[in-house]
Coordinates of C-alpha atoms in Angstrom, one line a residue:
Chain A
M54 CA -52.6 11.6 5.0
A55 CA -49.4 12.7 3.7
L56 CA -47.7 10.0 5.2
S57 CA -49.3 7.4 3.3
E58 CA -47.6 8.6 0.0
F59 CA -44.1 7.5 1.4
Q60 CA -45.3 4.0 2.7
V61 CA -43.4 0.8 2.1
E62 CA -44.7 -2.1 1.0
P63 CA -45.1 -4.5 4.0
W64 CA -43.7 -7.5 2.7
L65 CA -40.7 -5.5 1.8
V66 CA -40.3 -5.0 5.8
L67 CA -40.9 -8.5 6.4
A68 CA -38.2 -9.8 4.1
F69 CA -35.7 -7.0 5.1
C70 CA -36.5 -8.4 9.0
S71 CA -36.0 -11.8 8.0
A72 CA -32.9 -10.9 6.1
I73 CA -31.6 -9.4 9.2
F74 CA -32.6 -12.4 11.2
F75 CA -30.8 -14.8 9.4
I76 CA -27.5 -12.8 8.9
G77 CA -27.7 -12.3 12.5
L78 CA -27.8 -16.5 13.1
A79 CA -25.4 -16.7 10.5
G80 CA -22.9 -14.1 12.0
L81 CA -23.5 -16.3 15.1
L82 CA -22.6 -19.3 13.8
I83 CA -19.5 -17.6 11.7
R84 CA -18.1 -15.5 13.4
R85 CA -15.2 -16.0 16.2
N86 CA -15.5 -12.9 18.1
I87 CA -17.7 -13.4 21.8
L88 CA -18.3 -9.9 21.6
V89 CA -19.4 -9.8 17.9
I90 CA -21.7 -13.1 18.6
L91 CA -23.6 -10.5 21.2
M92 CA -24.0 -8.5 18.9
C93 CA -25.4 -10.9 16.4
I94 CA -27.6 -12.2 19.4
E95 CA -28.8 -8.5 19.5
L96 CA -29.6 -8.3 15.8
M97 CA -31.7 -11.5 15.7
L98 CA -33.9 -10.0 18.8
N99 CA -34.2 -6.4 16.9
A100 CA -35.3 -8.1 13.5
V101 CA -37.8 -10.0 15.9
N102 CA -38.9 -6.4 17.0
L103 CA -39.1 -5.0 13.8
T104 CA -41.4 -8.2 12.8
F105 CA -43.8 -7.5 15.3
V106 CA -44.2 -3.8 14.7
T107 CA -45.0 -4.3 11.1
F108 CA -47.5 -7.3 11.6
S109 CA -49.1 -4.6 14.5
K110 CA -49.2 -1.9 11.5
I111 CA -50.5 -4.5 9.0
H112 CA -53.1 -6.1 11.0
N113 CA -53.7 -2.6 13.0
H114 CA -53.5 -4.0 16.2
M115 CA -51.5 -2.7 19.2
G116 CA -50.3 -6.3 20.8
G117 CA -47.2 -6.5 18.7
Q118 CA -46.3 -3.2 19.6
M119 CA -46.4 -3.9 23.0
S120 CA -44.6 -7.0 22.9
V121 CA -41.5 -4.9 21.4
F122 CA -41.3 -3.3 24.7
F123 CA -40.9 -6.5 27.1
I124 CA -38.5 -7.7 24.0
I125 CA -36.3 -5.0 24.6
T126 CA -35.9 -5.3 28.4
V127 CA -35.2 -8.9 28.4
A128 CA -32.5 -8.2 25.4
A129 CA -31.2 -5.4 27.6
A130 CA -30.9 -8.2 30.7
E131 CA -29.5 -10.8 28.0
S132 CA -26.8 -8.7 27.5
A133 CA -25.8 -7.6 31.0
V134 CA -25.6 -11.1 31.9
G135 CA -23.6 -11.8 28.5
L136 CA -21.2 -9.1 29.2
G137 CA -20.6 -10.5 32.5
L138 CA -19.9 -13.6 31.5
V139 CA -17.5 -12.4 29.0
I140 CA -15.7 -10.4 31.5
A141 CA -15.2 -13.3 33.5
M142 CA -14.1 -15.3 30.8
F143 CA -11.5 -13.2 30.0
R144 CA -10.4 -13.4 33.5
T145 CA -9.6 -16.6 33.2
V146 CA -8.9 -17.1 29.4
R147 CA -7.4 -13.6 28.5
S148 CA -9.3 -13.9 25.0
V149 CA -12.4 -13.3 23.5
D150 CA -12.0 -15.9 20.5
T151 CA -14.1 -18.6 20.5
D152 CA -11.4 -20.7 19.2
E153 CA -9.3 -20.4 22.5
I154 CA -12.3 -22.3 24.4
Q155 CA -12.1 -25.6 23.7
L156 CA -11.6 -27.4 26.8
L157 CA -14.4 -29.6 26.9
K158 CA -14.3 -32.2 24.3
Q159 CA -16.6 -32.3 21.3
Chain B
M494 CA -54.9 1.6 16.2
E495 CA -58.8 1.8 17.8
A496 CA -57.6 -2.0 19.2
L497 CA -56.7 -0.5 22.2
T498 CA -59.6 -1.4 23.5
I499 CA -58.6 -5.3 23.7
I500 CA -56.8 -4.3 27.2
R501 CA -59.8 -3.8 29.5
P502 CA -58.9 -1.7 32.9
E503 CA -61.2 -4.3 34.8
S504 CA -58.7 -7.5 33.8
L505 CA -56.0 -5.3 35.1
S506 CA -57.5 -5.8 38.7
L507 CA -57.4 -9.0 40.4
S508 CA -60.4 -11.0 42.2
S509 CA -59.8 -12.8 45.7
E510 CA -59.7 -16.2 43.5
Q511 CA -57.0 -14.9 41.6
V512 CA -54.7 -13.7 44.8
R513 CA -54.9 -17.2 46.1
A514 CA -54.1 -18.7 43.1
L515 CA -50.8 -16.5 42.6
M516 CA -50.1 -17.3 46.2
P517 CA -47.3 -19.6 44.9
Y518 CA -45.7 -17.1 42.8
F519 CA -46.1 -14.0 45.4
L520 CA -44.6 -16.4 48.1
V521 CA -41.7 -17.6 46.8
F522 CA -41.4 -13.9 44.7
G523 CA -40.9 -12.4 48.3
G524 CA -38.8 -15.2 49.6
I525 CA -36.5 -14.1 47.0
M526 CA -36.3 -10.7 47.7
L527 CA -35.6 -11.0 51.4
A528 CA -33.3 -13.9 50.8
T529 CA -31.3 -11.1 48.4
L530 CA -32.1 -8.4 51.1
L531 CA -30.5 -10.9 53.7
A532 CA -27.2 -11.3 51.6
V533 CA -26.6 -7.5 51.8
V534 CA -27.1 -7.1 55.3
K535 CA -24.1 -5.6 57.1
G536 CA -22.6 -7.3 60.2
I537 CA -24.1 -10.8 59.6
K538 CA -22.5 -13.7 57.8
P539 CA -25.3 -14.2 55.2
K540 CA -24.6 -18.0 54.8
W541 CA -26.9 -19.7 57.0
P542 CA -29.9 -17.0 57.0
V543 CA -30.2 -17.1 53.1
F544 CA -29.8 -20.9 52.9
L545 CA -32.4 -21.5 55.7
L546 CA -34.5 -19.0 54.2
A547 CA -34.0 -20.4 50.4
V548 CA -35.0 -23.9 51.8
A549 CA -37.8 -22.3 53.7
T550 CA -39.2 -20.4 50.3
A551 CA -38.9 -23.7 48.5
V552 CA -40.7 -25.6 51.1
V553 CA -43.6 -22.7 51.1
G554 CA -43.4 -22.9 47.4
V555 CA -44.2 -26.9 47.5
V556 CA -47.1 -26.6 50.0
A557 CA -48.8 -23.4 48.6
S558 CA -48.5 -25.3 45.0
A559 CA -49.5 -28.6 46.1
N560 CA -52.4 -27.1 47.8
L561 CA -53.7 -25.6 44.9
I562 CA -53.5 -28.7 42.4
P563 CA -57.1 -29.8 43.1
D564 CA -58.6 -26.4 42.5
A565 CA -60.3 -25.2 39.3
T566 CA -58.7 -23.5 36.3
I567 CA -58.6 -19.4 36.8
G568 CA -57.8 -17.2 34.1
M569 CA -55.6 -14.6 34.8
F570 CA -54.5 -11.3 33.7
N571 CA -56.4 -10.9 30.2
G572 CA -55.7 -14.8 29.6
M573 CA -51.6 -14.2 29.5
M574 CA -51.6 -16.8 32.6
V575 CA -53.3 -19.5 33.9
S576 CA -53.7 -21.1 37.3
D577 CA -54.7 -25.3 36.4
S578 CA -54.0 -28.1 37.8
Y579 CA -51.4 -28.8 35.2
S580 CA -49.2 -25.6 36.2
H581 CA -49.5 -26.4 39.8
F582 CA -48.2 -29.7 39.7
F583 CA -44.7 -28.8 37.8
N584 CA -44.8 -25.8 40.2
V585 CA -44.5 -28.7 42.7
I586 CA -42.0 -30.2 40.9
F587 CA -39.7 -27.1 40.1
M588 CA -39.8 -26.0 43.8
A589 CA -39.0 -29.1 44.9
S590 CA -36.1 -29.5 42.8
A591 CA -34.8 -26.3 44.1
G592 CA -35.1 -27.3 47.5
I593 CA -33.1 -30.6 46.8
T594 CA -30.5 -28.7 45.1
I595 CA -30.0 -26.1 47.6
L596 CA -29.9 -28.8 50.3
A597 CA -27.2 -30.9 48.3
S598 CA -25.3 -27.6 47.6
L599 CA -24.4 -26.3 51.0
R600 CA -21.3 -28.6 51.6
Y601 CA -20.6 -28.4 47.9
L602 CA -20.2 -24.5 48.0
D603 CA -18.0 -24.7 51.1
R604 CA -15.5 -27.2 49.7
E605 CA -15.4 -25.6 46.2
Q606 CA -14.8 -21.8 48.4
L607 CA -17.7 -20.5 46.6
Q608 CA -20.0 -20.0 49.6
H609 CA -21.6 -16.9 48.0
P610 CA -25.3 -16.3 48.9
E611 CA -25.9 -15.0 45.3
Y612 CA -26.1 -19.0 44.4
Y613 CA -29.7 -19.7 46.5
V614 CA -31.0 -16.9 44.9
L615 CA -30.4 -17.6 41.7
V616 CA -31.3 -21.2 41.9
L617 CA -34.8 -20.1 43.5
L618 CA -35.4 -17.2 40.7
S619 CA -34.4 -19.7 38.2
A620 CA -37.3 -22.2 39.3
L621 CA -39.8 -19.0 39.6
G622 CA -38.6 -18.4 35.7
M623 CA -39.6 -22.2 35.5
M624 CA -43.4 -21.9 37.1
L625 CA -44.2 -18.6 35.1
M626 CA -43.2 -20.7 32.1
T627 CA -45.4 -23.7 32.9
S628 CA -48.6 -21.2 33.9
A629 CA -48.0 -18.8 30.7
L630 CA -50.1 -19.0 28.0
D631 CA -49.0 -16.5 25.7
L632 CA -46.0 -16.8 23.6
I633 CA -44.4 -13.4 24.8
V634 CA -44.9 -14.4 28.4
I635 CA -43.7 -17.8 27.5
F636 CA -40.0 -15.9 26.4
I637 CA -39.7 -13.7 29.2
A638 CA -40.5 -16.7 31.4
L639 CA -37.9 -18.9 29.6
E640 CA -35.2 -16.0 29.9
I641 CA -36.0 -15.4 33.8
M642 CA -35.1 -19.0 33.9
S643 CA -32.1 -19.5 31.4
L644 CA -30.4 -15.9 32.7
A645 CA -30.4 -17.4 36.2
V646 CA -28.9 -21.0 34.9
Y647 CA -26.2 -19.1 32.8
V648 CA -24.9 -17.4 35.8
L649 CA -25.1 -20.7 38.0
V650 CA -23.3 -22.7 35.1
G651 CA -20.4 -20.0 34.9
F652 CA -20.4 -20.2 38.9
R653 CA -16.7 -21.4 39.5
R654 CA -15.4 -18.1 38.2
T655 CA -11.8 -19.3 38.1
D656 CA -12.3 -21.9 36.6
K657 CA -11.7 -22.2 32.5
K658 CA -14.2 -25.2 32.0
S659 CA -17.1 -23.5 33.9
N660 CA -16.7 -20.3 32.2
E661 CA -16.4 -22.1 28.9
A662 CA -19.6 -24.1 29.6
A663 CA -21.6 -20.9 30.5
M664 CA -20.5 -19.2 27.4
K665 CA -21.3 -22.0 25.0
Y666 CA -25.0 -22.0 27.1
F667 CA -25.3 -18.4 26.9
I668 CA -24.6 -18.4 23.1
L669 CA -26.9 -21.3 22.1
G670 CA -29.6 -20.5 24.6
S671 CA -30.0 -16.8 23.2
A672 CA -29.8 -17.9 19.9
A673 CA -32.8 -20.6 20.4
S674 CA -34.5 -18.1 22.7
A675 CA -34.4 -15.7 19.5
I676 CA -35.6 -18.3 17.2
L677 CA -38.8 -19.0 19.5
L678 CA -39.3 -15.3 19.3
Y679 CA -38.9 -15.1 16.0
G680 CA -41.7 -18.0 15.2
A681 CA -43.7 -16.2 18.0
A682 CA -43.7 -13.1 15.6
L683 CA -44.8 -15.1 12.3
L684 CA -47.2 -16.5 14.7
Y685 CA -48.7 -13.0 15.2
G686 CA -48.7 -12.1 12.0
A687 CA -50.8 -15.0 11.0
T688 CA -53.4 -15.1 13.6
Q689 CA -53.1 -11.5 15.0
S690 CA -52.6 -13.0 18.6
T691 CA -49.4 -14.2 20.6
N692 CA -52.2 -16.0 23.1
I693 CA -51.8 -19.7 22.3
H694 CA -55.5 -20.2 23.1
E695 CA -56.4 -17.9 19.9
I696 CA -54.2 -19.6 17.9
L697 CA -56.2 -22.6 18.6
K698 CA -59.3 -20.9 17.6
F699 CA -57.4 -19.7 14.7
T700 CA -56.8 -23.6 13.5
Q701 CA -60.1 -24.6 14.3
A702 CA -61.5 -21.7 12.3
Q703 CA -59.5 -23.1 9.2
P704 CA -59.4 -26.5 9.4
A705 CA -58.5 -27.1 5.4
G706 CA -55.3 -25.2 4.8
M707 CA -52.5 -23.0 6.7
T708 CA -50.9 -20.2 5.4
P709 CA -46.8 -20.6 4.6
L710 CA -46.6 -17.9 7.5
F711 CA -48.5 -20.0 10.2
T712 CA -46.6 -23.3 9.4
L713 CA -43.3 -21.5 9.5
G714 CA -44.0 -19.6 12.8
V715 CA -45.1 -23.0 14.2
W716 CA -41.6 -24.8 13.0
L717 CA -39.7 -22.0 14.6
V718 CA -41.4 -22.3 17.9
M719 CA -40.5 -25.8 17.9
I720 CA -37.1 -25.6 17.1
G721 CA -36.9 -23.3 19.7
F722 CA -38.6 -26.0 22.4
L723 CA -36.5 -28.7 20.7
F724 CA -33.5 -27.1 21.4
K725 CA -34.6 -26.5 25.2
V726 CA -35.2 -30.0 25.6
A727 CA -31.5 -31.1 23.7
S728 CA -33.1 -33.2 21.1
V729 CA -30.9 -34.3 18.0
P730 CA -30.0 -32.1 16.2
F731 CA -30.3 -29.4 18.7
H732 CA -28.3 -31.5 21.6
M733 CA -24.7 -30.3 21.3
W734 CA -24.5 -27.8 24.1
M735 CA -25.3 -30.3 26.5
P736 CA -22.8 -32.4 27.4
D737 CA -20.2 -29.5 27.6
V738 CA -22.5 -27.5 29.7
Y739 CA -23.2 -30.4 32.1
E740 CA -19.8 -31.4 32.0
G741 CA -18.4 -27.8 32.7
A742 CA -21.5 -26.9 34.9
P743 CA -21.1 -27.3 39.0
A744 CA -22.7 -30.7 39.8
P745 CA -25.3 -29.7 41.9
V746 CA -26.3 -27.3 39.1
T747 CA -26.2 -29.7 36.7
G748 CA -28.7 -32.1 38.7
F749 CA -31.0 -29.1 38.6
M750 CA -30.7 -28.7 35.1
T751 CA -31.6 -32.0 34.3
T752 CA -34.6 -32.1 36.2
G753 CA -36.0 -28.5 36.7
L754 CA -35.1 -27.0 33.2
K755 CA -35.9 -30.3 31.3
A756 CA -39.3 -30.6 33.3
A757 CA -40.1 -26.7 32.5
A758 CA -39.3 -27.0 28.7
F759 CA -41.5 -30.3 28.5
A760 CA -44.0 -28.7 30.5
S761 CA -44.4 -25.4 28.0
F762 CA -43.4 -27.7 24.7
M763 CA -46.4 -29.9 25.7
R764 CA -49.0 -27.0 26.3
F765 CA -47.7 -25.5 23.4
F766 CA -48.1 -28.9 21.4
I767 CA -51.8 -29.3 22.4
S768 CA -53.1 -25.9 22.3
M769 CA -51.7 -25.5 18.8
G770 CA -54.5 -28.4 18.1
Y771 CA -52.0 -31.4 17.5
G772 CA -54.2 -34.1 17.2
T773 CA -57.4 -32.5 16.7
T774 CA -57.8 -28.9 15.0
L775 CA -54.6 -28.6 13.0
S776 CA -54.7 -29.0 9.5
A777 CA -53.7 -32.9 8.4
T778 CA -50.9 -31.7 6.4
L779 CA -49.0 -29.7 8.9
Q780 CA -49.8 -32.4 11.4
A781 CA -48.5 -35.2 9.1
H782 CA -45.3 -33.3 8.3
I783 CA -44.6 -32.0 12.3
H784 CA -45.3 -35.9 13.3
D785 CA -42.4 -37.3 11.0
I786 CA -40.1 -35.2 11.9
L787 CA -40.6 -35.0 15.4
W788 CA -40.7 -38.7 14.8
V789 CA -37.1 -38.8 12.9
S790 CA -35.9 -36.4 15.9
A791 CA -37.6 -38.8 18.6
V792 CA -35.5 -41.7 16.8
L793 CA -32.2 -39.9 16.5
T794 CA -32.1 -38.6 19.7
M795 CA -32.5 -41.7 21.4
I796 CA -30.0 -43.8 19.1
V797 CA -27.4 -40.7 19.6
G798 CA -27.9 -40.2 23.6
N799 CA -27.6 -43.9 24.0
V800 CA -24.8 -44.9 21.7
I801 CA -22.5 -42.0 22.6
A802 CA -23.2 -42.3 26.3
L803 CA -21.6 -45.8 26.0
T804 CA -18.1 -44.5 25.3
Q805 CA -18.1 -41.9 28.3
T806 CA -15.8 -42.4 30.7
N807 CA -16.5 -39.5 32.8
L808 CA -19.9 -39.8 34.8
K809 CA -21.4 -36.1 34.1
R810 CA -20.7 -36.3 30.8
M811 CA -22.5 -40.1 30.5
L812 CA -25.1 -38.7 32.6
A813 CA -25.4 -35.8 29.9
Y814 CA -26.1 -38.2 27.2
S815 CA -27.9 -40.3 29.0
S816 CA -30.4 -37.3 29.7
I817 CA -30.4 -36.5 25.9
A818 CA -31.3 -40.1 25.2
H819 CA -34.5 -39.8 28.1
S820 CA -35.6 -36.6 25.8
G821 CA -35.8 -38.9 23.1
Y822 CA -38.1 -41.2 25.3
L823 CA -40.2 -38.3 26.0
L824 CA -40.8 -37.2 22.9
V825 CA -42.2 -40.2 22.3
G826 CA -44.5 -39.7 24.6
L827 CA -45.5 -36.8 23.4
L828 CA -46.1 -37.9 19.6
A829 CA -48.3 -40.8 21.2
G830 CA -50.1 -38.6 23.7
S831 CA -53.0 -37.4 21.0
G832 CA -53.8 -40.9 20.3
T833 CA -54.7 -42.4 23.3
P834 CA -56.6 -41.0 26.7
G835 CA -54.3 -40.7 29.3
G836 CA -51.0 -40.5 26.5
Y837 CA -49.9 -36.8 28.0
S838 CA -50.1 -37.8 31.4
A839 CA -47.7 -40.8 30.8
V840 CA -45.4 -38.1 29.8
V841 CA -45.7 -36.2 33.3
F842 CA -45.4 -39.3 34.9
Y843 CA -42.2 -39.7 33.4
L844 CA -40.4 -36.4 34.0
V845 CA -41.2 -36.6 37.3
A846 CA -39.6 -40.4 37.8
Y847 CA -36.8 -38.6 35.5
A848 CA -36.6 -35.7 38.1
I849 CA -36.1 -37.8 40.9
M850 CA -33.7 -40.5 40.1
N851 CA -31.6 -37.6 38.2
L852 CA -31.8 -35.3 41.1
G853 CA -30.6 -38.3 43.3
A854 CA -27.6 -39.8 41.3
F855 CA -26.6 -35.7 40.5
I856 CA -26.2 -35.0 44.5
I857 CA -24.1 -38.6 44.9
L858 CA -21.9 -37.3 42.2
T859 CA -21.3 -33.9 44.0
V860 CA -20.5 -35.4 47.1
I861 CA -18.2 -37.7 45.9
S862 CA -16.5 -35.7 43.4
N863 CA -13.2 -34.0 44.4
R864 CA -12.2 -30.7 44.3
E865 CA -13.4 -28.8 41.1
D866 CA -15.5 -31.6 39.9
T867 CA -12.4 -33.9 39.1
G868 CA -12.7 -37.5 40.2
L869 CA -15.9 -38.1 38.5
N870 CA -14.5 -40.8 36.0
L871 CA -15.5 -44.2 36.0
H872 CA -12.3 -45.6 37.7
D873 CA -12.6 -43.2 40.5
V874 CA -15.8 -45.0 41.8
S875 CA -14.5 -48.6 41.8
G876 CA -14.5 -50.1 45.3
L877 CA -16.6 -47.3 46.5
A878 CA -19.3 -50.1 47.5
S879 CA -16.6 -51.0 50.2
R880 CA -15.8 -47.4 51.3
S881 CA -19.4 -45.5 51.1
P882 CA -22.3 -48.7 51.2
W883 CA -25.0 -46.4 51.7
L884 CA -24.0 -43.9 49.0
S885 CA -23.4 -46.8 46.3
F886 CA -26.9 -48.3 47.6
A887 CA -28.8 -45.4 46.9
M888 CA -26.7 -45.1 43.5
A889 CA -27.4 -48.4 42.6
V890 CA -31.1 -47.5 43.0
F891 CA -31.0 -44.6 40.6
L892 CA -29.2 -46.5 37.8
F893 CA -31.7 -49.1 38.1
S894 CA -34.3 -46.7 37.7
M895 CA -32.9 -45.0 35.0
A896 CA -32.4 -48.0 33.2
G897 CA -36.1 -49.0 33.7
I898 CA -35.5 -51.8 36.0
P899 CA -38.3 -53.0 38.9
P900 CA -39.2 -52.3 41.0
T901 CA -38.3 -48.5 40.5
A902 CA -40.0 -45.0 39.3
G903 CA -38.3 -45.8 36.0
F904 CA -39.6 -48.9 35.4
A905 CA -43.2 -47.6 36.1
A906 CA -42.5 -44.7 33.8
K907 CA -41.3 -46.3 30.7
Y908 CA -44.0 -49.0 31.3
M909 CA -46.5 -46.2 31.1
L910 CA -44.9 -44.4 28.3
F911 CA -44.7 -47.3 25.9
Y912 CA -47.8 -48.9 26.4
S913 CA -49.7 -45.4 25.6
A914 CA -47.4 -45.3 22.5
I915 CA -48.5 -48.5 21.5
Q916 CA -52.0 -47.8 22.1
A917 CA -51.5 -44.9 20.2
H918 CA -50.2 -47.6 17.0
E919 CA -46.6 -46.2 17.2
T920 CA -45.6 -49.5 17.4
P921 CA -42.0 -49.1 15.4
L922 CA -41.1 -46.4 17.3
V923 CA -41.9 -48.3 20.7
I924 CA -39.8 -51.3 19.2
I925 CA -37.0 -48.8 18.7
S926 CA -37.2 -47.4 22.2
V927 CA -37.3 -50.4 24.0
L928 CA -34.1 -51.3 21.6
C929 CA -32.4 -48.2 22.6
S930 CA -33.1 -48.5 26.4
S931 CA -31.9 -51.8 26.5
I932 CA -28.5 -50.4 25.0
S933 CA -28.7 -48.1 28.0
V934 CA -28.7 -51.1 30.4
Y935 CA -24.8 -51.5 29.7
Y936 CA -23.5 -48.1 30.6
Y937 CA -25.9 -47.7 33.6
L938 CA -24.6 -51.2 34.9
R939 CA -21.3 -50.7 34.0
V940 CA -21.0 -48.0 37.0
L941 CA -22.3 -50.5 39.1
V942 CA -19.9 -53.1 38.1
Y943 CA -17.1 -51.0 38.6
M944 CA -18.9 -49.9 42.7
Y945 CA -19.7 -53.4 43.3
M946 CA -16.7 -55.8 41.9
R947 CA -13.7 -54.1 41.2
E948 CA -11.1 -53.4 43.9
P949 CA -10.6 -49.6 45.1
V950 CA -7.7 -47.7 43.3
G951 CA -5.4 -46.0 45.8
S952 CA -6.6 -45.5 49.2
A953 CA -9.2 -43.0 48.8
P954 CA -11.3 -41.8 52.5
A955 CA -14.7 -42.3 52.1
S956 CA -16.7 -39.5 51.0
R957 CA -18.2 -36.9 54.1
V958 CA -21.8 -36.6 53.4
S959 CA -23.3 -33.5 55.0
M960 CA -26.7 -34.3 57.0
W961 CA -28.3 -31.9 54.4
S962 CA -27.2 -33.8 51.3
A963 CA -27.9 -37.3 53.1
L964 CA -31.5 -36.2 54.2
A965 CA -31.8 -35.1 50.0
V966 CA -30.3 -38.6 48.8
A967 CA -32.8 -40.6 51.2
L968 CA -35.9 -38.6 50.5
M969 CA -35.1 -39.5 46.7
V970 CA -34.5 -43.1 47.5
A971 CA -37.4 -43.4 49.2
M972 CA -39.9 -41.4 46.3
T973 CA -37.8 -44.0 43.4
L974 CA -38.5 -46.7 45.1
Q975 CA -42.5 -45.8 46.4
F976 CA -43.7 -44.5 43.0
G977 CA -41.9 -47.5 41.4
V978 CA -44.2 -49.9 43.9
V979 CA -47.1 -47.9 44.3
P980 CA -47.3 -45.6 41.4
A981 CA -51.5 -45.3 41.6
R982 CA -51.8 -41.8 43.3
L983 CA -49.0 -40.4 41.5
V984 CA -50.8 -41.7 38.0
E985 CA -54.1 -40.2 39.5
V986 CA -52.8 -36.6 39.9
T987 CA -50.7 -36.5 36.6
K988 CA -54.5 -37.3 35.1
R989 CA -55.8 -34.7 36.7
A990 CA -52.8 -32.1 35.7
V991 CA -53.2 -33.4 32.2
A992 CA -57.4 -33.4 32.0
S993 CA -56.8 -29.5 33.3
L994 CA -55.2 -28.6 29.8

């Protein structure tokens, strides 16, 4: 196993995944551009994918790797709907800035 | 990776019992596909064929699911899905609320010039997602079903494409909903890491094997999944999206969301809650933490929902806050559920009663609103009783039911819920719930005061009620009164449903 010489510690990968996940979550809450927010959602989902794969490797169990395929599919559908909504919004509001959409009172 | 053997080829084929148990899903899916095809056939106007097919699909779905309620529990797809009384009972609720929503939408869509056949298909598709969600036993399947349901609803919320409010509501719902799904999924990943499985029964076995201590990974995973669910049921502090979305969405869609979405989220939450061993095999520390935090969340949800609803003048927004408050009562039932026999069945009964009365109320709002859902402020309904006496009567029944006044379904539901909570020794929680419930009487009855005791403002003509909406409202009134006066049969069915969990 030549590959094992280059192995990364699993906890390091998991820490990396959680960092990406929370960067995504923070970006979703902080950023004002809807396209960036959509990217942050993708970031969160991909961090989850990486977590699944890492655990799959740790446990030597295939279930996690299969889950990733389903998550990728769902994420693609989600982006499609999200971008559709962005286009619909841009047609009426003429902006992709979340500060511009505050008609509904808090 | 020799673990590939866990997927056995023989578990991928279906036995005849399994096919029978899957019939509701097949029929509804077939109906959706056929409706989609009808919508694009050249040379015919799709409005009536798609509408009738959608109604027929919903009726078939209700009948097929109702037939399966007494059947034995059958596991399917390598334990990823289950067909039990619980899931089929909820399937009936979802298909019925989809059907009623479709009936009530026909005239509304004409009025708003939104008569696109996609609407009916999306309602059914979302209901199919709900059906899958309640019968899913695997966190990944729950996630996929949740997304099927949510993606259809995001589009429905933004269905008034040229309206800024509708777009805004859809966008807000999409962003926050996707974030919640991602959090739920991250929780599932951590649970997978802790227990080597995403199947909730396997997770239960894991907690049974380790009664003493839980790893931090497991605890964090449980919390993240719970946050995802708490967001979907809009409990405080994850409730901020709900009023905006309810106000911006087209009125019939809001009705569908308050009933179907909430019931689906609670049904799946309850399955997860019981299956992770709350009240049975979960370690005492984690259980105490979950209990305390849900306790605080339930109290805050009831207080925030009811108090803010007091200040609302827009009826849709008021009902949105009242919907948050009802989530609080349901959380009380969930907390009390493990402490007493029949505790969870009280939650199920409450969900049914809540679905009926809220769907009815939103159909009436759909009928009396003006174009683009305006004219739903309190002063717009003043003197409604002299213009449309029947509508006002129906609205009064629904409002009494929401406030929990006998002889309506809402009273029976609240009585059972609080009774089970007292039996589970949650007395402080029940006292707070009852106080909050008495606050709610004020804002529900204020609408009645406006409808019956104020002079009409201006000379608005009586709202024209389509035959379909009238049918739907009459059905809801009859059911509200029936389950209020003779709840015994429904209680029996809910007990059977919960027993199969």
